[in-house]
Amino acid sequence: MMRKVFFSVPILFLAFSCYAPQRDCKAFTDGKFSFTTVIDGEEVTTTFLRSGDLEIDYFQGKADSSSVRWINDCEYIVRKLSPKNKSEEQAVHMKILSTTDNSYTFEYNMVGASKKSKGTAIKID
């Protein structure tokens, strides 16, 4: 019995330790994406176009532009080009955690803040 447990544990460890989420971040550097979240109990969707160092967000009929600065293949900083108030002046740190063929799961937070949120963006084009 002891011998079976001894051999089973390493096999299970190897099987689970080899799993790593897919992370093809470069496939999501540019493109058209949508992101849906809940704000005040209502589901809302933002569509955004990202090309190079520019991102244009479309939300509730309004367009807003932001600069994009890539830190590495999977992390970038977004900063509004024309902030309308103090809170919009703060940059947002984005980190792609995993990818699929047409979407990526990401973690984001205001630069300097410890509270992080997660979301999934779907590539439209």
mmCIF file with all atom_site columns, C-alpha atoms in Angstrom:
data_model
loop_
_atom_site.group_PDB
_atom_site.id
_atom_site.type_symbol
_atom_site.label_atom_id
_atom_site.label_alt_id
_atom_site.label_comp_id
_atom_site.label_asym_id
_atom_site.label_entity_id
_atom_site.label_seq_id
_atom_site.pdbx_PDB_ins_code
_atom_site.Cartn_x
_atom_site.Cartn_y
_atom_site.Cartn_z
_atom_site.occupancy
_atom_site.B_iso_or_equiv
_atom_site.pdbx_formal_charge
_atom_site.auth_seq_id
_atom_site.auth_comp_id
_atom_site.auth_asym_id
_atom_site.auth_atom_id
_atom_site.pdbx_PDB_model_num
ATOM 1   C CA . MET A 1 1   ? 0.000   0.000  0.000   1.00 0.00 ? 1   MET A CA 1
ATOM 2   C CA . MET A 1 2   ? 2.759   2.436  0.916   1.00 0.00 ? 2   MET A CA 1
ATOM 3   C CA . ARG A 1 3   ? 4.534   1.726  -2.371  1.00 0.00 ? 3   ARG A CA 1
ATOM 4   C CA . LYS A 1 4   ? 1.366   2.560  -4.396  1.00 0.00 ? 4   LYS A CA 1
ATOM 5   C CA . VAL A 1 5   ? 0.941   5.893  -2.597  1.00 0.00 ? 5   VAL A CA 1
ATOM 6   C CA . PHE A 1 6   ? 4.630   6.675  -3.048  1.00 0.00 ? 6   PHE A CA 1
ATOM 7   C CA . PHE A 1 7   ? 4.402   6.176  -6.840  1.00 0.00 ? 7   PHE A CA 1
ATOM 8   C CA . SER A 1 8   ? 0.982   7.853  -7.228  1.00 0.00 ? 8   SER A CA 1
ATOM 9   C CA . VAL A 1 9   ? 1.923   11.153 -5.598  1.00 0.00 ? 9   VAL A CA 1
ATOM 10  C CA . PRO A 1 10  ? 4.770   12.021 -8.018  1.00 0.00 ? 10  PRO A CA 1
ATOM 11  C CA . ILE A 1 11  ? 2.643   11.103 -11.030 1.00 0.00 ? 11  ILE A CA 1
ATOM 12  C CA . LEU A 1 12  ? -0.204  13.352 -9.844  1.00 0.00 ? 12  LEU A CA 1
ATOM 13  C CA . PHE A 1 13  ? 2.250   16.146 -9.070  1.00 0.00 ? 13  PHE A CA 1
ATOM 14  C CA . LEU A 1 14  ? 3.783   15.948 -12.549 1.00 0.00 ? 14  LEU A CA 1
ATOM 15  C CA . ALA A 1 15  ? 0.396   15.854 -14.232 1.00 0.00 ? 15  ALA A CA 1
ATOM 16  C CA . PHE A 1 16  ? -0.839  19.015 -12.499 1.00 0.00 ? 16  PHE A CA 1
ATOM 17  C CA . SER A 1 17  ? 2.439   20.936 -12.406 1.00 0.00 ? 17  SER A CA 1
ATOM 18  C CA . CYS A 1 18  ? 2.786   20.760 -16.197 1.00 0.00 ? 18  CYS A CA 1
ATOM 19  C CA . TYR A 1 19  ? -0.470  22.648 -16.765 1.00 0.00 ? 19  TYR A CA 1
ATOM 20  C CA . ALA A 1 20  ? 0.090   26.251 -17.789 1.00 0.00 ? 20  ALA A CA 1
ATOM 21  C CA . PRO A 1 21  ? -2.605  28.470 -19.272 1.00 0.00 ? 21  PRO A CA 1
ATOM 22  C CA . GLN A 1 22  ? -2.194  29.442 -22.918 1.00 0.00 ? 22  GLN A CA 1
ATOM 23  C CA . ARG A 1 23  ? -0.693  32.927 -23.185 1.00 0.00 ? 23  ARG A CA 1
ATOM 24  C CA . ASP A 1 24  ? -0.298  34.124 -26.775 1.00 0.00 ? 24  ASP A CA 1
ATOM 25  C CA . CYS A 1 25  ? -0.483  37.797 -25.846 1.00 0.00 ? 25  CYS A CA 1
ATOM 26  C CA . LYS A 1 26  ? 0.973   39.131 -29.113 1.00 0.00 ? 26  LYS A CA 1
ATOM 27  C CA . ALA A 1 27  ? -2.166  37.932 -30.922 1.00 0.00 ? 27  ALA A CA 1
ATOM 28  C CA . PHE A 1 28  ? -4.114  40.567 -28.923 1.00 0.00 ? 28  PHE A CA 1
ATOM 29  C CA . THR A 1 29  ? -1.849  43.588 -29.337 1.00 0.00 ? 29  THR A CA 1
ATOM 30  C CA . ASP A 1 30  ? -4.018  45.032 -32.108 1.00 0.00 ? 30  ASP A CA 1
ATOM 31  C CA . GLY A 1 31  ? -7.635  44.491 -33.073 1.00 0.00 ? 31  GLY A CA 1
ATOM 32  C CA . LYS A 1 32  ? -11.277 45.168 -32.261 1.00 0.00 ? 32  LYS A CA 1
ATOM 33  C CA . PHE A 1 33  ? -12.521 43.821 -28.923 1.00 0.00 ? 33  PHE A CA 1
ATOM 34  C CA . SER A 1 34  ? -15.564 43.826 -26.661 1.00 0.00 ? 34  SER A CA 1
ATOM 35  C CA . PHE A 1 35  ? -15.717 43.654 -22.883 1.00 0.00 ? 35  PHE A CA 1
ATOM 36  C CA . THR A 1 36  ? -18.907 43.177 -20.861 1.00 0.00 ? 36  THR A CA 1
ATOM 37  C CA . THR A 1 37  ? -19.193 43.956 -17.149 1.00 0.00 ? 37  THR A CA 1
ATOM 38  C CA . VAL A 1 38  ? -21.838 44.819 -14.558 1.00 0.00 ? 38  VAL A CA 1
ATOM 39  C CA . ILE A 1 39  ? -22.109 48.432 -13.340 1.00 0.00 ? 39  ILE A CA 1
ATOM 40  C CA . ASP A 1 40  ? -24.706 49.252 -10.683 1.00 0.00 ? 40  ASP A CA 1
ATOM 41  C CA . GLY A 1 41  ? -26.494 45.972 -11.367 1.00 0.00 ? 41  GLY A CA 1
ATOM 42  C CA . GLU A 1 42  ? -26.706 46.569 -15.119 1.00 0.00 ? 42  GLU A CA 1
ATOM 43  C CA . GLU A 1 43  ? -24.723 44.633 -17.728 1.00 0.00 ? 43  GLU A CA 1
ATOM 44  C CA . VAL A 1 44  ? -22.866 47.006 -20.058 1.00 0.00 ? 44  VAL A CA 1
ATOM 45  C CA . THR A 1 45  ? -20.547 46.405 -23.004 1.00 0.00 ? 45  THR A CA 1
ATOM 46  C CA . THR A 1 46  ? -17.579 48.436 -24.167 1.00 0.00 ? 46  THR A CA 1
ATOM 47  C CA . THR A 1 47  ? -16.103 47.993 -27.624 1.00 0.00 ? 47  THR A CA 1
ATOM 48  C CA . PHE A 1 48  ? -12.547 49.106 -28.230 1.00 0.00 ? 48  PHE A CA 1
ATOM 49  C CA . LEU A 1 49  ? -10.073 49.304 -31.090 1.00 0.00 ? 49  LEU A CA 1
ATOM 50  C CA . ARG A 1 50  ? -6.395  48.952 -30.251 1.00 0.00 ? 50  ARG A CA 1
ATOM 51  C CA . SER A 1 51  ? -3.646  49.665 -32.753 1.00 0.00 ? 51  SER A CA 1
ATOM 52  C CA . GLY A 1 52  ? -0.042  50.265 -31.756 1.00 0.00 ? 52  GLY A CA 1
ATOM 53  C CA . ASP A 1 53  ? 0.056   52.819 -28.964 1.00 0.00 ? 53  ASP A CA 1
ATOM 54  C CA . LEU A 1 54  ? -3.566  54.005 -29.368 1.00 0.00 ? 54  LEU A CA 1
ATOM 55  C CA . GLU A 1 55  ? -6.832  52.588 -28.039 1.00 0.00 ? 55  GLU A CA 1
ATOM 56  C CA . ILE A 1 56  ? -10.280 54.006 -28.831 1.00 0.00 ? 56  ILE A CA 1
ATOM 57  C CA . ASP A 1 57  ? -13.117 52.957 -26.503 1.00 0.00 ? 57  ASP A CA 1
ATOM 58  C CA . TYR A 1 58  ? -16.787 53.124 -27.496 1.00 0.00 ? 58  TYR A CA 1
ATOM 59  C CA . PHE A 1 59  ? -19.139 53.160 -24.515 1.00 0.00 ? 59  PHE A CA 1
ATOM 60  C CA . GLN A 1 60  ? -22.780 54.295 -24.433 1.00 0.00 ? 60  GLN A CA 1
ATOM 61  C CA . GLY A 1 61  ? -22.480 56.075 -27.778 1.00 0.00 ? 61  GLY A CA 1
ATOM 62  C CA . LYS A 1 62  ? -19.310 58.001 -26.879 1.00 0.00 ? 62  LYS A CA 1
ATOM 63  C CA . ALA A 1 63  ? -15.741 57.516 -28.083 1.00 0.00 ? 63  ALA A CA 1
ATOM 64  C CA . ASP A 1 64  ? -12.708 58.077 -25.868 1.00 0.00 ? 64  ASP A CA 1
ATOM 65  C CA . SER A 1 65  ? -9.033  57.738 -26.781 1.00 0.00 ? 65  SER A CA 1
ATOM 66  C CA . SER A 1 66  ? -6.213  56.405 -24.632 1.00 0.00 ? 66  SER A CA 1
ATOM 67  C CA . SER A 1 67  ? -2.504  55.873 -25.040 1.00 0.00 ? 67  SER A CA 1
ATOM 68  C CA . VAL A 1 68  ? -1.176  52.326 -24.683 1.00 0.00 ? 68  VAL A CA 1
ATOM 69  C CA . ARG A 1 69  ? 2.332   51.648 -23.391 1.00 0.00 ? 69  ARG A CA 1
ATOM 70  C CA . TRP A 1 70  ? 3.353   47.981 -23.503 1.00 0.00 ? 70  TRP A CA 1
ATOM 71  C CA . ILE A 1 71  ? 5.592   46.909 -20.603 1.00 0.00 ? 71  ILE A CA 1
ATOM 72  C CA . ASN A 1 72  ? 6.116   43.441 -22.059 1.00 0.00 ? 72  ASN A CA 1
ATOM 73  C CA . ASP A 1 73  ? 4.175   41.082 -24.356 1.00 0.00 ? 73  ASP A CA 1
ATOM 74  C CA . CYS A 1 74  ? 1.407   40.560 -21.757 1.00 0.00 ? 74  CYS A CA 1
ATOM 75  C CA . GLU A 1 75  ? 1.272   43.800 -19.722 1.00 0.00 ? 75  GLU A CA 1
ATOM 76  C CA . TYR A 1 76  ? 0.473   47.363 -20.658 1.00 0.00 ? 76  TYR A CA 1
ATOM 77  C CA . ILE A 1 77  ? -0.526  50.735 -19.212 1.00 0.00 ? 77  ILE A CA 1
ATOM 78  C CA . VAL A 1 78  ? -3.582  52.623 -20.530 1.00 0.00 ? 78  VAL A CA 1
ATOM 79  C CA . ARG A 1 79  ? -3.910  56.383 -19.966 1.00 0.00 ? 79  ARG A CA 1
ATOM 80  C CA . LYS A 1 80  ? -6.758  58.597 -21.244 1.00 0.00 ? 80  LYS A CA 1
ATOM 81  C CA . LEU A 1 81  ? -5.572  61.226 -23.698 1.00 0.00 ? 81  LEU A CA 1
ATOM 82  C CA . SER A 1 82  ? -8.237  63.792 -22.709 1.00 0.00 ? 82  SER A CA 1
ATOM 83  C CA . PRO A 1 83  ? -9.315  63.073 -19.125 1.00 0.00 ? 83  PRO A CA 1
ATOM 84  C CA . LYS A 1 84  ? -12.508 64.856 -18.083 1.00 0.00 ? 84  LYS A CA 1
ATOM 85  C CA . ASN A 1 85  ? -11.940 64.615 -14.316 1.00 0.00 ? 85  ASN A CA 1
ATOM 86  C CA . LYS A 1 86  ? -9.340  63.671 -11.708 1.00 0.00 ? 86  LYS A CA 1
ATOM 87  C CA . SER A 1 87  ? -10.230 59.964 -11.642 1.00 0.00 ? 87  SER A CA 1
ATOM 88  C CA . GLU A 1 88  ? -9.787  59.678 -15.433 1.00 0.00 ? 88  GLU A CA 1
ATOM 89  C CA . GLU A 1 89  ? -6.246  61.043 -15.094 1.00 0.00 ? 89  GLU A CA 1
ATOM 90  C CA . GLN A 1 90  ? -5.120  57.854 -13.375 1.00 0.00 ? 90  GLN A CA 1
ATOM 91  C CA . ALA A 1 91  ? -3.495  55.217 -15.555 1.00 0.00 ? 91  ALA A CA 1
ATOM 92  C CA . VAL A 1 92  ? -4.702  51.606 -15.551 1.00 0.00 ? 92  VAL A CA 1
ATOM 93  C CA . HIS A 1 93  ? -2.336  48.631 -15.453 1.00 0.00 ? 93  HIS A CA 1
ATOM 94  C CA . MET A 1 94  ? -3.552  45.683 -17.579 1.00 0.00 ? 94  MET A CA 1
ATOM 95  C CA . LYS A 1 95  ? -2.120  42.167 -17.409 1.00 0.00 ? 95  LYS A CA 1
ATOM 96  C CA . ILE A 1 96  ? -3.188  39.367 -19.756 1.00 0.00 ? 96  ILE A CA 1
ATOM 97  C CA . LEU A 1 97  ? -3.420  36.177 -17.697 1.00 0.00 ? 97  LEU A CA 1
ATOM 98  C CA . SER A 1 98  ? -4.513  33.661 -20.336 1.00 0.00 ? 98  SER A CA 1
ATOM 99  C CA . THR A 1 99  ? -5.656  33.539 -23.939 1.00 0.00 ? 99  THR A CA 1
ATOM 100 C CA . THR A 1 100 ? -7.829  31.427 -26.232 1.00 0.00 ? 100 THR A CA 1
ATOM 101 C CA . ASP A 1 101 ? -8.173  31.648 -30.006 1.00 0.00 ? 101 ASP A CA 1
ATOM 102 C CA . ASN A 1 102 ? -10.499 34.684 -29.802 1.00 0.00 ? 102 ASN A CA 1
ATOM 103 C CA . SER A 1 103 ? -10.361 36.032 -26.223 1.00 0.00 ? 103 SER A CA 1
ATOM 104 C CA . TYR A 1 104 ? -8.111  36.870 -23.331 1.00 0.00 ? 104 TYR A CA 1
ATOM 105 C CA . THR A 1 105 ? -8.632  36.980 -19.579 1.00 0.00 ? 105 THR A CA 1
ATOM 106 C CA . PHE A 1 106 ? -7.004  39.938 -17.907 1.00 0.00 ? 106 PHE A CA 1
ATOM 107 C CA . GLU A 1 107 ? -6.425  41.511 -14.520 1.00 0.00 ? 107 GLU A CA 1
ATOM 108 C CA . TYR A 1 108 ? -6.503  45.278 -14.119 1.00 0.00 ? 108 TYR A CA 1
ATOM 109 C CA . ASN A 1 109 ? -6.062  47.962 -11.490 1.00 0.00 ? 109 ASN A CA 1
ATOM 110 C CA . MET A 1 110 ? -5.384  51.658 -11.183 1.00 0.00 ? 110 MET A CA 1
ATOM 111 C CA . VAL A 1 111 ? -1.621  52.189 -11.142 1.00 0.00 ? 111 VAL A CA 1
ATOM 112 C CA . GLY A 1 112 ? -0.510  52.234 -7.518  1.00 0.00 ? 112 GLY A CA 1
ATOM 113 C CA . ALA A 1 113 ? -3.703  50.643 -6.164  1.00 0.00 ? 113 ALA A CA 1
ATOM 114 C CA . SER A 1 114 ? -3.675  47.158 -4.685  1.00 0.00 ? 114 SER A CA 1
ATOM 115 C CA . LYS A 1 115 ? -7.287  46.201 -5.513  1.00 0.00 ? 115 LYS A CA 1
ATOM 116 C CA . LYS A 1 116 ? -7.399  44.236 -8.761  1.00 0.00 ? 116 LYS A CA 1
ATOM 117 C CA . SER A 1 117 ? -10.317 43.165 -10.904 1.00 0.00 ? 117 SER A CA 1
ATOM 118 C CA . LYS A 1 118 ? -10.598 40.570 -13.662 1.00 0.00 ? 118 LYS A CA 1
ATOM 119 C CA . GLY A 1 119 ? -12.356 40.496 -16.990 1.00 0.00 ? 119 GLY A CA 1
ATOM 120 C CA . THR A 1 120 ? -12.441 38.820 -20.374 1.00 0.00 ? 120 THR A CA 1
ATOM 121 C CA . ALA A 1 121 ? -12.127 40.595 -23.711 1.00 0.00 ? 121 ALA A CA 1
ATOM 122 C CA . ILE A 1 122 ? -13.374 38.972 -26.892 1.00 0.00 ? 122 ILE A CA 1
ATOM 123 C CA . LYS A 1 123 ? -11.654 39.709 -30.201 1.00 0.00 ? 123 LYS A CA 1
ATOM 124 C CA . ILE A 1 124 ? -14.251 40.723 -32.778 1.00 0.00 ? 124 ILE A CA 1
ATOM 125 C CA . ASP A 1 125 ? -12.011 41.086 -35.870 1.00 0.00 ? 125 ASP A CA 1
#
